[in-house]
């Protein structure tokens, strides 16, 4: 089943984005990807697992998180 995985990945230059793009293009199951440097956001679509996508990006970029994980603390704080 195809799904969308969104990561928050700190990228300061085209070289950083290129490294992320290169590693994801070689990942099995990836159908498409979009890198938005302004938002520090990487969107991957395909037959992939979120944890697998995160791990492969973290193998090249030390800091990366699932986008949803970034949003959860704010959601929890607002709901209390």
XYZ file of C-alpha atoms in Angstrom:
80
model
C 0.000 0.000 0.000
C 1.310 3.399 -0.992
C 1.619 6.122 1.634
C 3.095 9.556 2.211
C 5.907 10.117 4.713
C 6.874 13.673 5.676
C 10.158 14.415 7.425
C 11.635 17.554 8.965
C 15.257 17.612 7.815
C 17.598 20.547 8.504
C 19.159 21.517 5.142
C 21.211 24.665 4.679
C 22.253 24.321 1.037
C 21.556 22.586 -2.266
C 24.310 20.095 -1.425
C 22.448 18.990 1.704
C 19.230 18.602 -0.253
C 21.123 16.695 -2.947
C 22.428 14.167 -0.430
C 18.908 13.554 0.891
C 17.510 13.266 -2.636
C 20.252 10.850 -3.710
C 19.763 8.484 -0.770
C 15.968 8.465 -1.147
C 16.081 7.864 -4.900
C 17.956 4.624 -4.259
C 15.464 3.436 -1.608
C 13.213 0.610 -2.709
C 9.514 1.507 -2.864
C 9.921 5.268 -3.339
C 7.597 6.465 -6.100
C 8.134 10.215 -5.751
C 9.799 12.731 -3.476
C 9.713 16.458 -2.925
C 12.277 18.499 -1.048
C 11.276 21.940 0.248
C 14.379 23.628 1.653
C 12.473 26.729 2.817
C 10.289 24.596 5.102
C 13.040 22.018 5.824
C 10.494 19.439 4.647
C 10.960 16.185 2.720
C 7.869 14.428 1.362
C 8.212 10.827 0.182
C 5.427 8.878 -1.504
C 5.499 5.167 -2.177
C 5.427 1.715 -0.684
C 7.648 2.668 2.224
C 7.529 2.590 6.019
C 7.986 5.881 7.892
C 10.686 4.447 10.170
C 12.631 3.076 7.193
C 12.537 6.464 5.440
C 13.642 8.207 8.632
C 16.504 5.771 9.213
C 17.888 6.059 5.680
C 17.813 9.874 5.820
C 19.420 9.834 9.278
C 22.224 7.659 7.879
C 23.275 10.678 5.771
C 21.903 13.605 7.802
C 22.295 13.203 11.549
C 19.183 15.201 12.420
C 15.825 14.281 10.978
C 12.414 13.667 12.512
C 9.012 12.598 11.305
C 6.993 15.761 10.619
C 4.109 14.443 12.750
C 6.493 13.982 15.680
C 7.363 17.674 15.454
C 3.681 18.636 15.636
C 2.614 16.339 18.500
C 4.071 18.308 21.459
C 2.302 21.484 20.311
C -0.977 19.588 19.842
C -0.694 18.070 23.318
C 0.092 21.431 24.900
C -2.915 23.037 23.212
C -5.203 20.250 24.391
C -4.322 20.542 28.079
